[in-house]
Each structure stands twice: as C-alpha cells, then as structure tokens.
C-alpha cells in the first residue's frame, strides 16, 4: 500500500518541515490539493508554492487539481515540479484531449466525485496512470468517509484489471477504513487529517500501510 499525505491538513506556517517529517515517516508521495474557489468553495495552493516545496523533498508530487478548466492551468503545475497531475472528470468538457496533453509532460490521473459514475472514464483507461476515487465530496479536509464508496472502489478495481493504473482514494481515510480499502484493491491512500492531526506521523503512516 502506498500512502500520500495530503498537505492540506499540514501546519502551513512550517510547511517545509511538515513535508520533511512525513518523508522521514515513510510517505511515498506528497498529495497537493489545488482548489480554485469555483470547482470547490475553497482556495488553496498555487503553482508558486509547489515550486518552492519542490526543492525540499525527493518524494514525487501528486497534484490534485480541484479547479475549473484545468486545461488552462495544468502546465504551470508541471513546470513547478508535479510528477502526477490529477484532474476531475467533472471539471472539463474535453477530458480526452486534456489527458493526452498532460501525458506529454508527466503522469496523469483522473478523479471522480462520489456521485460520478465509473463509466465516465472507461473510454480513457488506456491513457491514464492513476484513477482517484473521491470518498468525500471534494473541498475540505477532515470530512467523514462515505462508506458506500467501498463498492465503487471494488468495481473500479475490476474495471482496470490488467492495466497499469494506480487505484487511489481520497477523503476521510483512516486506519479503520484502510483495511476495507486494501481488501477492495486500493493501491494508494491519500490521507490528510489522519496523518497531520496525529502526534506520531510514522505510526500513522505505518497503520495505514498495514
Ligand atoms: C479533499 C481533498 C483531500 C483532503 C483529504 O477535497 O482532496 O485530499 O485533503 O483530507 P482528509 O484525509 O482529512 O479527508
Ligand atoms: Zn486531494
């Protein structure tokens, strides 16, 4: 099981130290939540922050774009050092082209909101590196995991069988649902508050990996 701490729940007044701490604690990737105040209510991190934290860790950056018209902005995040760019199916009218464009520069992921069906990505499965199933409505850290998403994750696993695609979940992940998620076939857990609100990052990450 891979674990990507979502820095949305980190202490932003010492972001560099927080990232170094989770790297030391066994994180596999750093998950960066980019919000624009349109696709979701909040505004969070821009490309300049990504560029600045790129210098302080060797971990791959998984940039989760929760923004409208991601085709207009993704390149600035590539230039800032993203290793994965994940875009929402709901945020673009031209997903097929967008995925191709992103793939010219880095790995590409697609994310599905809880109510968005899996069939919305079935025609692009040969192009993507990561499939992100949202297990909360995107927009905030610290929300409750939507239990019925376990069934969706199982179906997603079946759908991507035999393909080189990481199956990821994001939202409300903790050491309890991690067990179910592993059984359902998840490869990558994104977790924000569970890790950053704990007082022992290493133990928290270890528990998610078990
Ligand atoms: C939610 C974000 C998540 C969030 C997860 O919109 O995409 O990455 O930070 O935080 P937790 O793990 O606290 O739900
Ligand atoms: Zn996220």
Coordinates of C-alpha atoms and ligand atoms in Angstrom, one line a residue:
X1 CA 0.0 0.0 0.0
X2 CA 1.3 3.4 -0.9
X3 CA 0.5 6.4 1.3
X4 CA 0.3 10.0 0.1
X5 CA -0.1 12.6 2.9
X6 CA -2.3 15.5 1.8
X7 CA -0.6 18.6 2.9
X8 CA -4.0 20.4 3.1
X9 CA -4.0 19.4 6.8
X10 CA -0.4 20.3 7.5
X11 CA 0.6 23.3 9.5
X12 CA 1.2 25.8 6.7
X13 CA 3.4 28.0 8.9
X14 CA 6.0 25.3 8.7
X15 CA 5.1 23.5 5.5
X16 CA 8.7 22.6 4.6
X17 CA 9.3 20.9 8.0
X18 CA 6.0 19.1 7.8
X19 CA 6.9 17.7 4.4
X20 CA 10.3 16.6 5.6
X21 CA 8.7 14.9 8.6
X22 CA 6.2 12.8 6.5
X23 CA 9.0 11.9 4.1
X24 CA 11.1 10.6 7.1
X25 CA 7.9 8.9 8.4
X26 CA 7.6 6.7 5.3
X27 CA 5.3 8.7 2.9
X28 CA 5.5 7.5 -0.7
X29 CA 4.2 10.7 -2.4
X30 CA 3.1 14.1 -1.4
X31 CA -0.5 14.9 -2.3
X32 CA -1.1 18.6 -3.1
X33 CA -4.7 19.9 -3.1
X34 CA -5.2 22.8 -5.5
X35 CA -8.6 24.5 -5.1
X36 CA -9.8 27.5 -7.0
X37 CA -12.9 28.7 -5.2
X38 CA -15.1 27.7 -8.2
X39 CA -15.0 24.0 -8.7
X40 CA -14.9 23.8 -4.9
X41 CA -15.6 26.6 -2.4
X42 CA -12.0 26.9 -1.0
X43 CA -8.9 28.5 -2.5
X44 CA -5.7 26.8 -1.5
X45 CA -2.3 26.2 -3.1
X46 CA -0.9 27.7 -6.3
X47 CA 2.0 26.7 -8.5
X48 CA 4.4 29.1 -6.8
X49 CA 4.0 27.1 -3.5
X50 CA 4.6 23.8 -5.4
X51 CA 7.7 25.2 -7.0
X52 CA 9.1 26.3 -3.6
X53 CA 8.4 23.0 -1.8
X54 CA 9.9 21.1 -4.8
X55 CA 13.3 22.0 -3.5
X56 CA 12.9 20.4 -0.1
X57 CA 11.9 16.8 -0.9
X58 CA 12.7 14.0 -3.3
X59 CA 9.2 12.5 -3.0
X60 CA 7.0 12.5 -6.1
X61 CA 4.3 15.2 -6.1
X62 CA 0.7 14.2 -6.8
X63 CA -1.1 17.4 -7.7
X64 CA -4.8 17.1 -7.3
X65 CA -6.4 19.9 -9.3
X66 CA -9.9 20.7 -8.0
X67 CA -10.3 23.6 -10.4
X68 CA -12.5 24.6 -13.3
X69 CA -10.9 24.5 -16.7
X70 CA -7.8 22.5 -15.7
X71 CA -6.6 22.8 -19.3
X72 CA -5.8 26.4 -18.7
X73 CA -3.6 25.9 -15.7
X74 CA -2.1 22.4 -15.5
X75 CA 1.1 23.4 -17.3
X76 CA 2.1 25.8 -14.6
X77 CA 2.0 22.9 -12.1
X78 CA 4.0 20.7 -14.4
X79 CA 6.6 23.4 -14.6
X80 CA 6.6 23.8 -10.8
X81 CA 7.5 20.1 -10.5
X82 CA 4.4 17.9 -10.5
X83 CA 5.0 14.2 -11.1
X84 CA 1.3 13.4 -11.4
X85 CA -1.4 15.8 -12.4
X86 CA -4.9 14.6 -11.5
X87 CA -7.9 16.3 -13.0
X88 CA -11.6 16.0 -12.3
X89 CA -13.8 14.5 -14.9
X90 CA -16.5 17.0 -13.8
X91 CA -14.2 20.0 -14.4
X92 CA -13.6 19.8 -18.2
X93 CA -15.6 19.2 -21.3
X94 CA -12.6 17.8 -23.2
X95 CA -11.1 15.2 -20.9
X96 CA -9.8 13.0 -23.7
X97 CA -7.7 15.8 -25.2
X98 CA -6.7 17.1 -21.7
X99 CA -5.4 13.7 -20.6
X100 CA -3.3 13.5 -23.8
X101 CA -1.9 17.0 -23.2
X102 CA -0.9 16.2 -19.6
X103 CA 0.6 12.9 -20.6
X104 CA 3.2 14.7 -22.8
X105 CA 4.7 16.2 -19.7
X106 CA 4.1 13.9 -16.7
X107 CA 1.9 11.1 -15.3
X108 CA -1.8 11.7 -15.5
X109 CA -4.6 10.9 -13.1
X110 CA -8.4 11.4 -13.3
X111 CA -10.6 11.9 -10.3
X112 CA -14.3 11.1 -9.8
X113 CA -16.6 12.8 -7.3
X114 CA -18.7 10.4 -5.2
X115 CA -21.8 10.8 -7.5
X116 CA -19.9 10.5 -10.8
X117 CA -20.1 7.0 -12.3
X118 CA -17.1 4.9 -13.3
X119 CA -18.3 4.7 -16.9
X120 CA -17.3 8.4 -17.3
X121 CA -13.6 7.2 -17.6
X122 CA -14.0 3.9 -19.4
X123 CA -13.0 5.3 -22.7
X124 CA -9.7 6.8 -21.5
X125 CA -8.4 3.9 -19.4
X126 CA -5.6 3.2 -21.8
X127 CA -4.2 6.7 -21.3
X128 CA -4.2 7.2 -17.6
X129 CA -1.7 6.3 -14.8
X130 CA -3.9 6.9 -11.8
X131 CA -7.6 6.7 -11.0
X132 CA -8.7 8.6 -8.0
X133 CA -12.0 7.8 -6.3
X134 CA -13.2 10.6 -4.1
X135 CA -14.5 9.1 -0.8
X136 CA -15.8 12.5 0.3
X137 CA -17.2 15.5 -1.7
X138 CA -14.1 17.4 -2.6
X139 CA -13.4 20.8 -1.0
X140 CA -12.3 20.3 2.6
X141 CA -10.1 18.1 4.7
X142 CA -11.4 16.3 7.8
X143 CA -14.7 15.1 6.3
X144 CA -16.3 11.7 7.1
X145 CA -15.6 8.8 4.7
X146 CA -18.6 7.8 2.6
X147 CA -18.9 4.1 3.3
X148 CA -20.8 3.3 0.1
X149 CA -17.7 4.2 -1.9
X150 CA -16.2 0.9 -1.0
X151 CA -18.5 -0.7 -3.5
X152 CA -17.4 1.8 -6.2
X153 CA -13.7 1.1 -5.4
X154 CA -14.3 -2.7 -5.9
X155 CA -16.0 -2.0 -9.3
X156 CA -13.1 0.3 -10.3
X157 CA -10.6 -2.4 -9.5
X158 CA -12.4 -4.8 -11.7
X159 CA -12.7 -2.2 -14.5
X160 CA -8.9 -1.5 -14.5
X161 CA -7.8 -5.1 -14.2
X162 CA -4.7 -5.9 -16.2
X163 CA -3.9 -2.2 -16.8
X164 CA -1.0 -0.3 -15.3
X165 CA -3.2 2.1 -13.3
X166 CA -2.8 3.1 -9.7
X167 CA -6.1 2.9 -7.9
X168 CA -6.3 5.7 -5.3
X169 CA -8.8 7.0 -2.8
X170 CA -9.0 10.4 -1.2
X171 CA -11.1 11.7 1.7
X172 CA -11.8 10.6 5.3
X173 CA -9.2 7.8 5.1
X174 CA -8.1 6.4 8.5
X175 CA -6.6 3.2 9.9
X176 CA -10.1 1.6 10.2
X177 CA -11.4 2.0 6.6
X178 CA -7.8 1.4 5.3
X179 CA -8.4 -2.3 6.0
X180 CA -11.5 -2.4 3.9
X181 CA -9.9 -0.3 1.2
X182 CA -7.0 -2.6 0.9
X183 CA -9.3 -5.6 0.5
X184 CA -11.2 -3.7 -2.2
X185 CA -8.0 -3.4 -4.1
X186 CA -6.7 0.2 -3.5
X187 CA -3.1 0.8 -4.2
X188 CA -2.7 4.4 -2.9
X189 CA -4.3 6.0 0.1
X190 CA -4.4 9.8 0.3
X191 CA -4.8 10.9 3.9
X192 CA -4.7 14.4 5.3
X193 CA -6.1 14.9 8.8
X194 CA -5.5 11.3 9.9
X195 CA -1.8 11.8 9.5
X196 CA -1.2 15.5 10.2
X197 CA -3.6 15.6 13.2
X198 CA -1.8 12.7 14.8
X199 CA 1.1 13.2 17.1
X200 CA 3.2 10.5 15.5
X201 CA 3.4 10.6 11.7
X202 CA 5.4 7.5 11.4
X203 CA 3.0 5.4 13.4
X204 CA 0.0 6.9 11.5
X205 CA 1.6 6.0 8.1
X206 CA 2.6 2.6 9.3
X207 CA -1.0 1.9 10.4
X208 CA -2.3 2.9 7.0
X209 CA 0.2 0.6 5.3
X210 CA -0.9 -2.4 7.4
Ligands
LIG1 C1 -10.5 16.9 -0.2 C2 -9.0 16.8 -0.6 C3 -8.3 15.8 0.2 C4 -8.2 16.1 1.6 C5 -8.2 14.8 2.4 O1 -11.1 17.7 -1.1 O2 -8.9 16.3 -2.0 O3 -7.0 15.4 -0.3 O4 -7.1 16.9 2.0 O5 -8.2 15.2 3.8 P1 -8.8 14.1 4.8 O6 -7.9 12.9 4.8 O7 -8.7 14.9 6.1 O8 -10.2 13.8 4.4
LIG2 ZN1 -7.0 15.5 -2.7

